[in-house]
Amino acid sequence: MKQELGVCYYPEHWPEDIWVKDAADMVAAGISWVRIGEFAWSRMEAVPGILTLEWLDRAIDVLGAAGLKVVMCTATATPPRWMVDKHPDMVAVDENGNPRKFGSRRHYCFSHAGFREESARITQIVAERYGKNPHVVAWQTDNEYGCHDTIISYSEPAKVAFQAWCKERYGTVEALNDAWGNIFWSMEYYSFDQIELPNLTVTEPNPAHVLAFRRFSSDQVVAFNKVQTDILRLHTSAPLIHNYMGRILEFDHFDVGKDLDIASWDSYPIGFLSDRLEATDEHKARFLRQGDPDMQAFHHDLYRAVGKGRWWVMEQQPGPVNWAPYNPAPLPGMVALWSLEAFAHGAEVVSYFRWRQAPFAQEQMHAGLQTPDGFEAPGMDEARAVGAVLASLKEQDTKQADVALVFDYASDWAWQTQPQGAGFDYFRLVFSAYRGLRRAGLSVDIVSPDTRDFTGYKSVFAPGVATVDPAMVEAVSDAGALGLYGPRTGAITEDFFIPAAGRPDLPGLDVRVELIESLPPNASMQVAGGGMAAHWHERLSGGAKVRLHVQDGGPVLMGHEDRWYLGSFPDDELWDRVVAMACDHAGVATSPMQEGVRKRQFGELEFVINYNSFSAIVDGHRVPACGVLVFEDDEPIAACDLSTD
Ligand code: GAL
């Protein structure tokens, strides 16, 4: 596949007479793609119904004439001020019942019918105008659904839409009462219009009610996005993309992805390390200027699945950001490392955010490839270095990995609704499994829980999947793969009941959960042979073979030939043991990695990526600090070394 660089550009932020030079400089820096327009609605339609798009026509002409391929966006993430005056109830409402005001961005509720029409209208206008423009080669819908906690809204329009959603799903209110168990605490309803949104209740609302609302909220994003894709498809055959985010799980990205051609995401490794990841202070200090060595890779693998194989990094951090508690600069080499790592995971495009740092408004402290006064910022040289490495490599295609990891958005909603122990977080659990697999030197494919063909996988990990379709378990076994389930896999029904057959509700597994306890961090249980069962421990019984057990106690891991069940939330050492045992059993070759060093197989190439601020020796070869070494047939064929180490 072809792999290229891109950049995010805001022609509306700069005088028109510098567009030509900007475009030429982008091309000179090795950039092929430019994304525009996602926040420009107020300049496109300053007065309701009066469109001023000539400036955008000219911007596209200038960029296209320079040889750049334009990603055009629908501008719906930033409705103009007049829109809020026209539809005062279009804003989302927070958990405390407060409307979220105009003055930043994403000030809309996905359920507001009037805004949905406005969003269809502006999409139609740009689709008609640019759908056949030869320079517009891809489209982005909106911008970062879910950014700034904007999926869940407790507005009146959301309530009315939720009532209709419940009627559609359950048919009768009696069926809903039964499905939710509303006899408990006399929560029964007599008509759908009595059902409120699950905020501001006296104590916790019924988890079935909350989970239904979370499913509804996700469906609203899917429907909102589909209004745009349906319109765009009528006017363009260019691929449709959305730019997702890191660790934002409030909507099912696989569902949104069904209506798009390519998934993309916005990668800000240093910001994520400080504000979106649980890790020790030591880990955060060690990778302060590099980001976590697994966080980006995890999302690359996730979005490759969401994009059905096709994915980009739409926004790549090029220097310090502005939004984390502290905003350190990347070490020399890191911007190039992040970009090459994305390419190693199969990205088609890595696009930097943004071309030039803005001298005004909220993000004036956020670096770009240029400083506000037009000089090159440090990220620019790194982008060039990436271009040089790319040019030196033969084109490759992603190969299927040996190991798959199931990721299920609804499980995050379920376990947030009823964590049962403060440490139980779905992302954290799945990510800890992912880290364990990567510490074993493995490339990983993340897959959706709807996968029914696991052909080619030797092992499939599915921790924490709240509700499991038995067909998925059978499909894993049919593929001859070892399924590793639990903790908390097959633990509830779709409507948040304990399954009638007990836990875990997984076919062909003679394991029974007798009792569940959650534990504070200082009460983790020692597992015989090494590692800890932390946060969470299920007391297991049954006829399946016991493979690991608590020191002087009951089973932690049990299983038959092709399906195993893990009853605890492992610490890193225990994950390493479980991964090693599963890989050994399934015939997957592992190669334990040093801290901060990771491998990724990409086609015929193996990328060795060093997140450390010092060089590492891997298989007898020096991998530069904050650098990348690319191997073919066990021989290094390319390197990226920009560090001063
Ligand atoms: C992203 C967003 C961009 C910009 C960037 C700053 O979340 O899509 O518009 O705000 O963050 O890091």
PDB file of C-alpha atoms in Angstrom, residues 193-291:
ATOM      1  CA  ASP A 193     -43.421   8.858  28.286  1.00  0.00           C
ATOM      2  CA  GLN A 194     -42.782   8.350  32.015  1.00  0.00           C
ATOM      3  CA  ILE A 195     -39.258   7.113  31.364  1.00  0.00           C
ATOM      4  CA  GLU A 196     -36.724   9.760  32.246  1.00  0.00           C
ATOM      5  CA  LEU A 197     -33.011   9.899  31.584  1.00  0.00           C
ATOM      6  CA  PRO A 198     -30.933   8.234  34.300  1.00  0.00           C
ATOM      7  CA  ASN A 199     -29.450  11.356  35.919  1.00  0.00           C
ATOM      8  CA  LEU A 200     -30.313  13.193  39.137  1.00  0.00           C
ATOM      9  CA  THR A 201     -31.859  10.094  40.745  1.00  0.00           C
ATOM     10  CA  VAL A 202     -31.709   9.813  44.539  1.00  0.00           C
ATOM     11  CA  THR A 203     -29.237   6.962  44.494  1.00  0.00           C
ATOM     12  CA  GLU A 204     -27.869   4.907  41.621  1.00  0.00           C
ATOM     13  CA  PRO A 205     -30.356   4.315  38.824  1.00  0.00           C
ATOM     14  CA  ASN A 206     -31.168   0.814  37.581  1.00  0.00           C
ATOM     15  CA  PRO A 207     -28.077  -0.420  35.663  1.00  0.00           C
ATOM     16  CA  ALA A 208     -30.362  -1.772  32.916  1.00  0.00           C
ATOM     17  CA  HIS A 209     -31.774   1.731  32.486  1.00  0.00           C
ATOM     18  CA  VAL A 210     -28.272   3.248  32.325  1.00  0.00           C
ATOM     19  CA  LEU A 211     -26.971   0.646  29.883  1.00  0.00           C
ATOM     20  CA  ALA A 212     -30.000   1.156  27.628  1.00  0.00           C
ATOM     21  CA  PHE A 213     -29.354   4.908  27.703  1.00  0.00           C
ATOM     22  CA  ARG A 214     -25.700   4.325  26.820  1.00  0.00           C
ATOM     23  CA  ARG A 215     -26.710   2.146  23.857  1.00  0.00           C
ATOM     24  CA  PHE A 216     -29.189   4.809  22.779  1.00  0.00           C
ATOM     25  CA  SER A 217     -26.534   7.557  23.064  1.00  0.00           C
ATOM     26  CA  SER A 218     -24.198   5.554  20.853  1.00  0.00           C
ATOM     27  CA  ASP A 219     -26.962   4.918  18.314  1.00  0.00           C
ATOM     28  CA  GLN A 220     -27.589   8.676  18.137  1.00  0.00           C
ATOM     29  CA  VAL A 221     -23.996   9.267  17.009  1.00  0.00           C
ATOM     30  CA  VAL A 222     -24.314   6.541  14.381  1.00  0.00           C
ATOM     31  CA  ALA A 223     -27.547   8.085  13.095  1.00  0.00           C
ATOM     32  CA  PHE A 224     -26.108  11.622  13.096  1.00  0.00           C
ATOM     33  CA  ASN A 225     -23.063  10.515  11.136  1.00  0.00           C
ATOM     34  CA  LYS A 226     -25.186   8.514   8.701  1.00  0.00           C
ATOM     35  CA  VAL A 227     -27.245  11.560   7.767  1.00  0.00           C
ATOM     36  CA  GLN A 228     -23.993  13.075   6.503  1.00  0.00           C
ATOM     37  CA  THR A 229     -22.606   9.983   4.795  1.00  0.00           C
ATOM     38  CA  ASP A 230     -25.913   9.360   2.972  1.00  0.00           C
ATOM     39  CA  ILE A 231     -25.751  12.875   1.536  1.00  0.00           C
ATOM     40  CA  LEU A 232     -22.045  12.731   0.695  1.00  0.00           C
ATOM     41  CA  ARG A 233     -22.439   9.405  -1.119  1.00  0.00           C
ATOM     42  CA  LEU A 234     -24.906  11.016  -3.525  1.00  0.00           C
ATOM     43  CA  HIS A 235     -22.286  13.531  -4.636  1.00  0.00           C
ATOM     44  CA  THR A 236     -18.891  11.899  -4.305  1.00  0.00           C
ATOM     45  CA  SER A 237     -17.192   8.569  -4.679  1.00  0.00           C
ATOM     46  CA  ALA A 238     -14.223   9.715  -2.586  1.00  0.00           C
ATOM     47  CA  PRO A 239     -13.638   7.794   0.661  1.00  0.00           C
ATOM     48  CA  LEU A 240     -15.447   9.034   3.760  1.00  0.00           C
ATOM     49  CA  ILE A 241     -13.528   9.256   7.024  1.00  0.00           C
ATOM     50  CA  HIS A 242     -14.068  10.354  10.600  1.00  0.00           C
ATOM     51  CA  ASN A 243     -11.295  11.311  13.004  1.00  0.00           C
ATOM     52  CA  TYR A 244     -11.784   9.342  16.221  1.00  0.00           C
ATOM     53  CA  MET A 245      -9.846   9.845  19.453  1.00  0.00           C
ATOM     54  CA  GLY A 246      -7.723   8.071  22.037  1.00  0.00           C
ATOM     55  CA  ARG A 247      -9.599   6.256  24.818  1.00  0.00           C
ATOM     56  CA  ILE A 248     -12.968   7.725  23.958  1.00  0.00           C
ATOM     57  CA  LEU A 249     -15.439   4.889  24.290  1.00  0.00           C
ATOM     58  CA  GLU A 250     -18.826   6.570  24.634  1.00  0.00           C
ATOM     59  CA  PHE A 251     -20.054   5.379  21.262  1.00  0.00           C
ATOM     60  CA  ASP A 252     -19.526   2.184  19.317  1.00  0.00           C
ATOM     61  CA  HIS A 253     -16.902   3.074  16.739  1.00  0.00           C
ATOM     62  CA  PHE A 254     -17.470  -0.201  14.890  1.00  0.00           C
ATOM     63  CA  ASP A 255     -21.084   0.886  14.285  1.00  0.00           C
ATOM     64  CA  VAL A 256     -20.079   4.350  13.025  1.00  0.00           C
ATOM     65  CA  GLY A 257     -17.315   2.752  10.972  1.00  0.00           C
ATOM     66  CA  LYS A 258     -19.833   0.670   9.011  1.00  0.00           C
ATOM     67  CA  ASP A 259     -20.966   3.835   7.218  1.00  0.00           C
ATOM     68  CA  LEU A 260     -17.434   5.060   6.473  1.00  0.00           C
ATOM     69  CA  ASP A 261     -14.609   3.848   4.231  1.00  0.00           C
ATOM     70  CA  ILE A 262     -11.579   4.693   6.348  1.00  0.00           C
ATOM     71  CA  ALA A 263     -11.106   5.128  10.101  1.00  0.00           C
ATOM     72  CA  SER A 264      -8.715   7.765  11.340  1.00  0.00           C
ATOM     73  CA  TRP A 265      -7.693   8.950  14.767  1.00  0.00           C
ATOM     74  CA  ASP A 266      -5.936  11.845  16.422  1.00  0.00           C
ATOM     75  CA  SER A 267      -2.753  10.823  18.164  1.00  0.00           C
ATOM     76  CA  TYR A 268      -1.338  13.007  20.942  1.00  0.00           C
ATOM     77  CA  PRO A 269       1.035  10.636  22.770  1.00  0.00           C
ATOM     78  CA  ILE A 270       2.458  13.033  25.365  1.00  0.00           C
ATOM     79  CA  GLY A 271      -0.911  14.511  26.268  1.00  0.00           C
ATOM     80  CA  PHE A 272      -2.386  11.005  26.634  1.00  0.00           C
ATOM     81  CA  LEU A 273       0.409   9.823  28.935  1.00  0.00           C
ATOM     82  CA  SER A 274      -0.292  12.563  31.414  1.00  0.00           C
ATOM     83  CA  ASP A 275      -4.064  12.782  31.308  1.00  0.00           C
ATOM     84  CA  ARG A 276      -5.524   9.554  29.898  1.00  0.00           C
ATOM     85  CA  LEU A 277      -3.573   6.661  31.331  1.00  0.00           C
ATOM     86  CA  GLU A 278      -3.157   4.892  34.655  1.00  0.00           C
ATOM     87  CA  ALA A 279       0.557   4.309  35.247  1.00  0.00           C
ATOM     88  CA  THR A 280       3.082   4.603  38.036  1.00  0.00           C
ATOM     89  CA  ASP A 281       4.878   7.919  38.576  1.00  0.00           C
ATOM     90  CA  GLU A 282       8.071   6.180  37.535  1.00  0.00           C
ATOM     91  CA  HIS A 283       6.583   5.103  34.203  1.00  0.00           C
ATOM     92  CA  LYS A 284       5.193   8.581  33.579  1.00  0.00           C
ATOM     93  CA  ALA A 285       8.573  10.143  34.350  1.00  0.00           C
ATOM     94  CA  ARG A 286      10.458   7.703  32.137  1.00  0.00           C
ATOM     95  CA  PHE A 287       8.219   8.346  29.121  1.00  0.00           C
ATOM     96  CA  LEU A 288       7.330  11.980  29.882  1.00  0.00           C
ATOM     97  CA  ARG A 289       8.601  13.295  26.543  1.00  0.00           C
ATOM     98  CA  GLN A 290       7.882  10.171  24.500  1.00  0.00           C
ATOM     99  CA  GLY A 291       4.426   8.972  25.463  1.00  0.00           C
TER     100      GLY A 291
END
